[in-house]
Amino acid sequence: MDARDAATAAARTALLPVQAKLAVALLVVVGLALGAVSALTMAGGTLQQLNDKARGTDCTPPGIPVLGAEDGPPDEFLLTAQVDNARTIDAVAKGRGLSGQATLIALMTALQESGLRNLKYGHADSLGVFQQRPSQGWGTPEEIMNVRYSARLFFGNNPGKPRGLTDIRGWESMPLGDAAQAVQKSAHPELYAGQRLRALEIARDAGLDLGRAGTAPTRPDNDQGPGQPPTGDCGEDPGAPGAPFHDAAAGWPHAVRNPRSTADAIAWAHQEAAKGRAVWYRRCLAFVAIVHGWNVSGVPYAIDHYREMPAGMRHDKSRSVPPGALMYWDTGQRAGHVAVYLGNGQIASNDIRRPGYIDIVPASDIEKKWGSTYLGWAPPYFPKGS
């Protein structure tokens, strides 16, 4: 042993007490940590459950990934990213001539799969806003990370690729969550439907028109899907006479300017129904105009008022209706019928229960009780009102 070796040995000897103390301290910390975990486990479940709680599983809507440091933008920028992605998805749908319903299904799907974020990772090799997998033929990672490309594939009619929405026979008549599942084939199909309200909120923030009708054929020529029974969210055909109506996102075109706000108009309709005045016999168009603050509509008949609406404001046959909108029916007579949608499937209508009175009734009653044909809805637009 030379002098250098002797010095090294001395230094190691001097460190032994310090190392021993550190080891004891480490054992104490580990013991406390294990004890804490053990106590938490007894109170809250398994380690996996504890980890899930830490990730927000118990307090986050099902399916929305918790935003972490690895997810990219911080919380304050999340809504902006979601709105931008929603607009891109909707632009692709409109470019295909697809209805607002197709956009809604896509938004629900993207919220469930990625929180409507363009993620660079996912389960297995899943990527992007719809979590599509290169290994399943959706495209290259670079292609899938392009939101516009990803949305085109989700909407379908892509030869050589997995089936998209328009490749599923009867998708327009399926419950929204079932239509999403038909494309995604998820292990948890029940979760898509739970994203509907959040999708409506984001669509409202993005200024999207989810009530628009589609212009494309309902099925592409390369449809490979099996036949599906037409069922709505509650088992009914959503387009069948008498089927319930559902609330859609509000927000009118800039051309819609009424003396009363939508909220005040709905409140006025409720008040008029409560008054019980028998002054509205066959005056449906006059009633809806007065509800929104006008003295007269400027149009003789309800059915003419709908037909004179700008094409972009008419939502033919759509049963997703914003509160405050005008709903129209063909009664088989010259005048037709119009009523104000109040939300929750209800309308304020004259003559439906008592001639001359305004009553609050299900919107489906016009079809069920009068046998009328539902035409669609439009914003409360009165260009000839005074």
PDB file of C-alpha atoms in Angstrom, residues 12 17 20 33 76 79 91 112 126 158 184 236 239 256 273 276:
ATOM      1  CA  ARG A  12     -13.335   5.917   3.398  1.00  0.00           C
ATOM      2  CA  PRO A  17     -20.197   7.050  10.321  1.00  0.00           C
ATOM      3  CA  ALA A  20     -24.358   4.883   8.432  1.00  0.00           C
ATOM      4  CA  ALA A  33     -43.680   6.654   3.284  1.00  0.00           C
ATOM      5  CA  GLU A  76     -55.523  28.282 -19.328  1.00  0.00           C
ATOM      6  CA  LEU A  79     -60.166  25.763 -24.152  1.00  0.00           C
ATOM      7  CA  ALA A  91     -64.785  22.807 -41.435  1.00  0.00           C
ATOM      8  CA  GLN A 112     -63.725  11.099 -25.056  1.00  0.00           C
ATOM      9  CA  SER A 126     -52.836   5.745 -30.658  1.00  0.00           C
ATOM     10  CA  ASN A 158     -61.683   6.769 -47.443  1.00  0.00           C
ATOM     11  CA  GLN A 184     -63.906   3.847 -32.799  1.00  0.00           C
ATOM     12  CA  GLU A 236     -86.983   6.130 -30.717  1.00  0.00           C
ATOM     13  CA  GLY A 239     -86.739  11.748 -37.115  1.00  0.00           C
ATOM     14  CA  VAL A 256     -81.180  38.370 -36.150  1.00  0.00           C
ATOM     15  CA  ALA A 273     -99.353  31.108 -20.887  1.00  0.00           C
ATOM     16  CA  GLY A 276    -104.741  32.374 -19.708  1.00  0.00           C
TER      17      GLY A 276
END
